[in-house]
Short mmCIF file of N, CA, C and O in Angstrom, two decimals:
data_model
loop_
_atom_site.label_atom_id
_atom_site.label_comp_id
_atom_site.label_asym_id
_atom_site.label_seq_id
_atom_site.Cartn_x
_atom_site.Cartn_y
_atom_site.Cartn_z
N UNK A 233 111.40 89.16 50.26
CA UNK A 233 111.60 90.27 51.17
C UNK A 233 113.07 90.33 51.57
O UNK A 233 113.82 89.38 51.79
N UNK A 234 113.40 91.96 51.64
CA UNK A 234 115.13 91.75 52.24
C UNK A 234 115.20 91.64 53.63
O UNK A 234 114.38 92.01 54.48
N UNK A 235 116.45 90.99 53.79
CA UNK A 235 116.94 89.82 55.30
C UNK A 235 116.79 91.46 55.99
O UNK A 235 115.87 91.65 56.79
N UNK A 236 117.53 92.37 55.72
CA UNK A 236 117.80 93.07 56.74
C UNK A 236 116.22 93.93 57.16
O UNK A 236 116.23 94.70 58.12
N UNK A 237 115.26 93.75 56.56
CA UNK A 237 114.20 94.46 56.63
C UNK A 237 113.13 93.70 57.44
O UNK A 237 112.05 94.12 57.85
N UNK A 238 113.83 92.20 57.61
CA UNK A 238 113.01 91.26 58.37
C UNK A 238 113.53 91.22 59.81
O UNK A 238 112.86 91.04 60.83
N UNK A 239 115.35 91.52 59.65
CA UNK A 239 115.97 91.80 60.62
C UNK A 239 115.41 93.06 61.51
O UNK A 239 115.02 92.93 62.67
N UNK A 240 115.42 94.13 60.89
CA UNK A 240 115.20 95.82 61.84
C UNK A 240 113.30 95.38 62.20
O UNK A 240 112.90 95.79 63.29
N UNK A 241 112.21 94.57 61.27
CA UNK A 241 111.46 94.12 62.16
C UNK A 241 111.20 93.59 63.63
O UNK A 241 110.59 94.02 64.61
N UNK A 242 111.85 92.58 63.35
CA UNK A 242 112.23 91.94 64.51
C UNK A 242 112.40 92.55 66.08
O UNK A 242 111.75 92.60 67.13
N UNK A 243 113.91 93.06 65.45
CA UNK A 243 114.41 94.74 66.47
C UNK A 243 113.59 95.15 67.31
O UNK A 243 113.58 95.01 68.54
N UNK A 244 112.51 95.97 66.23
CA UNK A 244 111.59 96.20 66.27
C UNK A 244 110.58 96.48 67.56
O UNK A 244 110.43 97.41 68.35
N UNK A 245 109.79 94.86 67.28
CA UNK A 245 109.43 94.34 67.82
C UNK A 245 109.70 94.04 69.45
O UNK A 245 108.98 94.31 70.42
N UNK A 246 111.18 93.27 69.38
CA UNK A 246 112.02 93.58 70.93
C UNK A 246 111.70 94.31 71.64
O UNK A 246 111.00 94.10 72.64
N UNK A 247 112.40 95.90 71.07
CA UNK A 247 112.27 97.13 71.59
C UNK A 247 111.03 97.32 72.08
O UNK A 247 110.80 97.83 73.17
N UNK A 248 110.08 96.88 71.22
CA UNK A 248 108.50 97.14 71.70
C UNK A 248 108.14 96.29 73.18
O UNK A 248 107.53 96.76 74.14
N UNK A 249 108.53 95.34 73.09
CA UNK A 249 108.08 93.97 74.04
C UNK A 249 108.91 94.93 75.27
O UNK A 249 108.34 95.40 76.25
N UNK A 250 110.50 95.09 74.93
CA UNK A 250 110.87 95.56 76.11
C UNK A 250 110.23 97.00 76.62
O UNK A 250 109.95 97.03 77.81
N UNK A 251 110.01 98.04 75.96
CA UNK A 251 109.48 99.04 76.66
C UNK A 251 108.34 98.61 77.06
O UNK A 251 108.15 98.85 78.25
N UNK A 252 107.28 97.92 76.42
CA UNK A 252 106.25 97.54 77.53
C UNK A 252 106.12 96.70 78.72
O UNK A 252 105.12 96.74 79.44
N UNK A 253 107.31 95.80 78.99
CA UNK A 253 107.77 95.22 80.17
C UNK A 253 108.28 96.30 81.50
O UNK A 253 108.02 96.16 82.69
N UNK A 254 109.11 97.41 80.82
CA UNK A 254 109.56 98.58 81.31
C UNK A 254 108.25 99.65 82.36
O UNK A 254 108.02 100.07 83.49
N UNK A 255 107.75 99.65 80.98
CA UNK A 255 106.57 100.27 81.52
C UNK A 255 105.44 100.07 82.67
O UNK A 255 104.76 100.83 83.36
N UNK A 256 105.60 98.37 82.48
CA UNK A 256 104.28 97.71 83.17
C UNK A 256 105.17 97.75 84.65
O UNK A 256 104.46 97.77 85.66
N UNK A 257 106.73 97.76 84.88
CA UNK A 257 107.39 97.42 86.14
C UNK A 257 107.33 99.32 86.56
O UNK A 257 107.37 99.56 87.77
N UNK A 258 107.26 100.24 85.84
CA UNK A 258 107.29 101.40 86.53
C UNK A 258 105.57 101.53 86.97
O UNK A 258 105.17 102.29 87.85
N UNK A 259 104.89 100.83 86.34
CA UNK A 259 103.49 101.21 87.14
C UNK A 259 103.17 100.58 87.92
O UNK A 259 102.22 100.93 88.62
N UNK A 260 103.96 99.14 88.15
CA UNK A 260 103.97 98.17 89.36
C UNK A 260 104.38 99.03 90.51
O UNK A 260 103.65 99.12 91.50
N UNK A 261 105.28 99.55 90.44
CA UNK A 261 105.97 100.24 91.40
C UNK A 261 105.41 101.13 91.86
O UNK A 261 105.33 101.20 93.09
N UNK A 262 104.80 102.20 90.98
CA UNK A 262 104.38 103.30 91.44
C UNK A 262 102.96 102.69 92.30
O UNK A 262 102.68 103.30 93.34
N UNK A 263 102.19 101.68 91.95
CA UNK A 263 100.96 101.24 92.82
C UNK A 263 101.71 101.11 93.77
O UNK A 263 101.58 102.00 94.62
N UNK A 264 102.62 100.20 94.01
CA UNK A 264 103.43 100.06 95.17
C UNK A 264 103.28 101.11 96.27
O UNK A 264 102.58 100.98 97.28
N UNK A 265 103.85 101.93 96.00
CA UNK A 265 104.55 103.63 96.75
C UNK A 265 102.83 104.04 97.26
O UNK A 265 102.48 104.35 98.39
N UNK A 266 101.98 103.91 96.05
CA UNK A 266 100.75 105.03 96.21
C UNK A 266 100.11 104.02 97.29
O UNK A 266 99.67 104.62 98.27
N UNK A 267 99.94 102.43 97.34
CA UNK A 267 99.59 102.10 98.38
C UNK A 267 100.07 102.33 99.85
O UNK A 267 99.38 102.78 100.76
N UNK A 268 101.70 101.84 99.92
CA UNK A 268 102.11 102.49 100.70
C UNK A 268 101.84 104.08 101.67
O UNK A 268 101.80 104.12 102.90
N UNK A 269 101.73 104.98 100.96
CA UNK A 269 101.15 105.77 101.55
C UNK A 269 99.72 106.41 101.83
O UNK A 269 99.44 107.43 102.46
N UNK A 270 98.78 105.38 101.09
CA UNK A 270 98.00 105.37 101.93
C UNK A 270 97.27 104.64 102.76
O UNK A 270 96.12 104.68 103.20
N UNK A 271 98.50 103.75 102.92
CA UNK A 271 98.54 102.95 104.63
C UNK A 271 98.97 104.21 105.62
O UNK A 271 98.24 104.75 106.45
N UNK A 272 100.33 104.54 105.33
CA UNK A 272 100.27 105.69 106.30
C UNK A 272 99.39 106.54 106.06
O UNK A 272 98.57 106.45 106.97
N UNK A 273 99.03 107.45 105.23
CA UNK A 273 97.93 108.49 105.67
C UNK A 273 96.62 108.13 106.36
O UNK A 273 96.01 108.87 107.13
N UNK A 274 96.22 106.70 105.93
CA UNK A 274 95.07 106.07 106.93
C UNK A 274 95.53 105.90 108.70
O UNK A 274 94.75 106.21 109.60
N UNK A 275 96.93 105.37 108.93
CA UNK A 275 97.48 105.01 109.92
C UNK A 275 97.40 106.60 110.84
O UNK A 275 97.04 106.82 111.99
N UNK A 276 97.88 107.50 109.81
CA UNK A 276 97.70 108.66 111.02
C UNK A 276 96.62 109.13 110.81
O UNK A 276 96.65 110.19 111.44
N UNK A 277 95.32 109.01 110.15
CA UNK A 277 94.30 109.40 110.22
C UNK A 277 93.17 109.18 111.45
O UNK A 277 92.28 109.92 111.87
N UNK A 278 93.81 107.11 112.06
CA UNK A 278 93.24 106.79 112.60
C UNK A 278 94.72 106.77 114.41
O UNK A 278 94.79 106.15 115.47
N UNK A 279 95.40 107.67 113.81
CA UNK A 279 96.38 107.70 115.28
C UNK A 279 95.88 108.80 116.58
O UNK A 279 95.57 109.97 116.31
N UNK A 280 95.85 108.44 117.56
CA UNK A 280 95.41 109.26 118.44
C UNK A 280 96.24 109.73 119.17
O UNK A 280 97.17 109.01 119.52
N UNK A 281 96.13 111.18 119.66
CA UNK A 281 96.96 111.88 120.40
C UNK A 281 97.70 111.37 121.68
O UNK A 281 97.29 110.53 122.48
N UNK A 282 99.02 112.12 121.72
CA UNK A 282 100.06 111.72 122.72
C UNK A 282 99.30 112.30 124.15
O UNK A 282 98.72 113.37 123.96
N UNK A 283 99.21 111.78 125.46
CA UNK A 283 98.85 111.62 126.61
C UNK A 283 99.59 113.48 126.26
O UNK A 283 100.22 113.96 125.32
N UNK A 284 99.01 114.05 127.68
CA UNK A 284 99.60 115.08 128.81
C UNK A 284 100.76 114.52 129.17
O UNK A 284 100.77 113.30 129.34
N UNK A 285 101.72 115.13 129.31
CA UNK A 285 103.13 114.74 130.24
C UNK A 285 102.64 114.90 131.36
O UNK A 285 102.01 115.88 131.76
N UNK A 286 103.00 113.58 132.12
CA UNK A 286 102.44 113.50 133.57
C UNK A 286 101.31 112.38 133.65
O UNK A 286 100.97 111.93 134.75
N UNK A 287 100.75 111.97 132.53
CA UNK A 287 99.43 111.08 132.53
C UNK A 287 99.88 110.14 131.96
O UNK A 287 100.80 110.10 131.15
N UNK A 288 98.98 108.99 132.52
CA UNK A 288 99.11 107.86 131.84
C UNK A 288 100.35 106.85 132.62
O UNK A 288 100.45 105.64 132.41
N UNK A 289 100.77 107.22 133.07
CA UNK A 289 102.09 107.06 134.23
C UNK A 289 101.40 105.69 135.37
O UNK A 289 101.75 104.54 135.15
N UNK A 290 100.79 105.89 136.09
CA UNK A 290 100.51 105.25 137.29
C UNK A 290 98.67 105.46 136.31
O UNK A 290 98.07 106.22 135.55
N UNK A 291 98.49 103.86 137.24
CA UNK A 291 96.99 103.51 137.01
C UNK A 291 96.18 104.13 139.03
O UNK A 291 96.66 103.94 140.15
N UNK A 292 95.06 104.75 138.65
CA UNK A 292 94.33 105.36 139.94
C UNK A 292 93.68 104.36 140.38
O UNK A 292 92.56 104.48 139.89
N UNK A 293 93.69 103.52 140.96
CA UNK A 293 92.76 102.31 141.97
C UNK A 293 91.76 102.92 142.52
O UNK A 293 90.70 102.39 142.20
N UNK A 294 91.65 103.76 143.18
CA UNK A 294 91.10 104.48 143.56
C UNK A 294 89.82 105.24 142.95
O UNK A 294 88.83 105.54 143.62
N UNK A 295 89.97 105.47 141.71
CA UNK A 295 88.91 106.64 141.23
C UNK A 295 87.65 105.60 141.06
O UNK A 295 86.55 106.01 140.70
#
């Protein structure tokens, strides 16, 4: 077999190993992000509304 045909195999090969290393770190990532937001979309799903201005201020002993 010719050297250089065992050589551009090889290459090849590399190229292959590296785009699928490539690949597997852009879908790492993207789980990343998609979890990420849906921590926040859960977080404000489960966030509850801001008081009245004026409430929440002083506790009523009284009532």
């Amino acid at each position: 077999m010719d050297m250089s045909l065992i050589t551009q195999a090889i290459g090849m090969q590399s190229a292959q190993r590296q785009q699928s290393a490539e690949l597997m770190m852009v879908k790492a990532a993207n789980d990343m992000q998609q979890q990420a937001v849906n921590m926040l979309e859960q977080g404000l799903a489960n966030a509850r509304a801001m008081p009245a201005a004026g409430t929440g201020i002083l506790v009523d002993k009284s009532a």
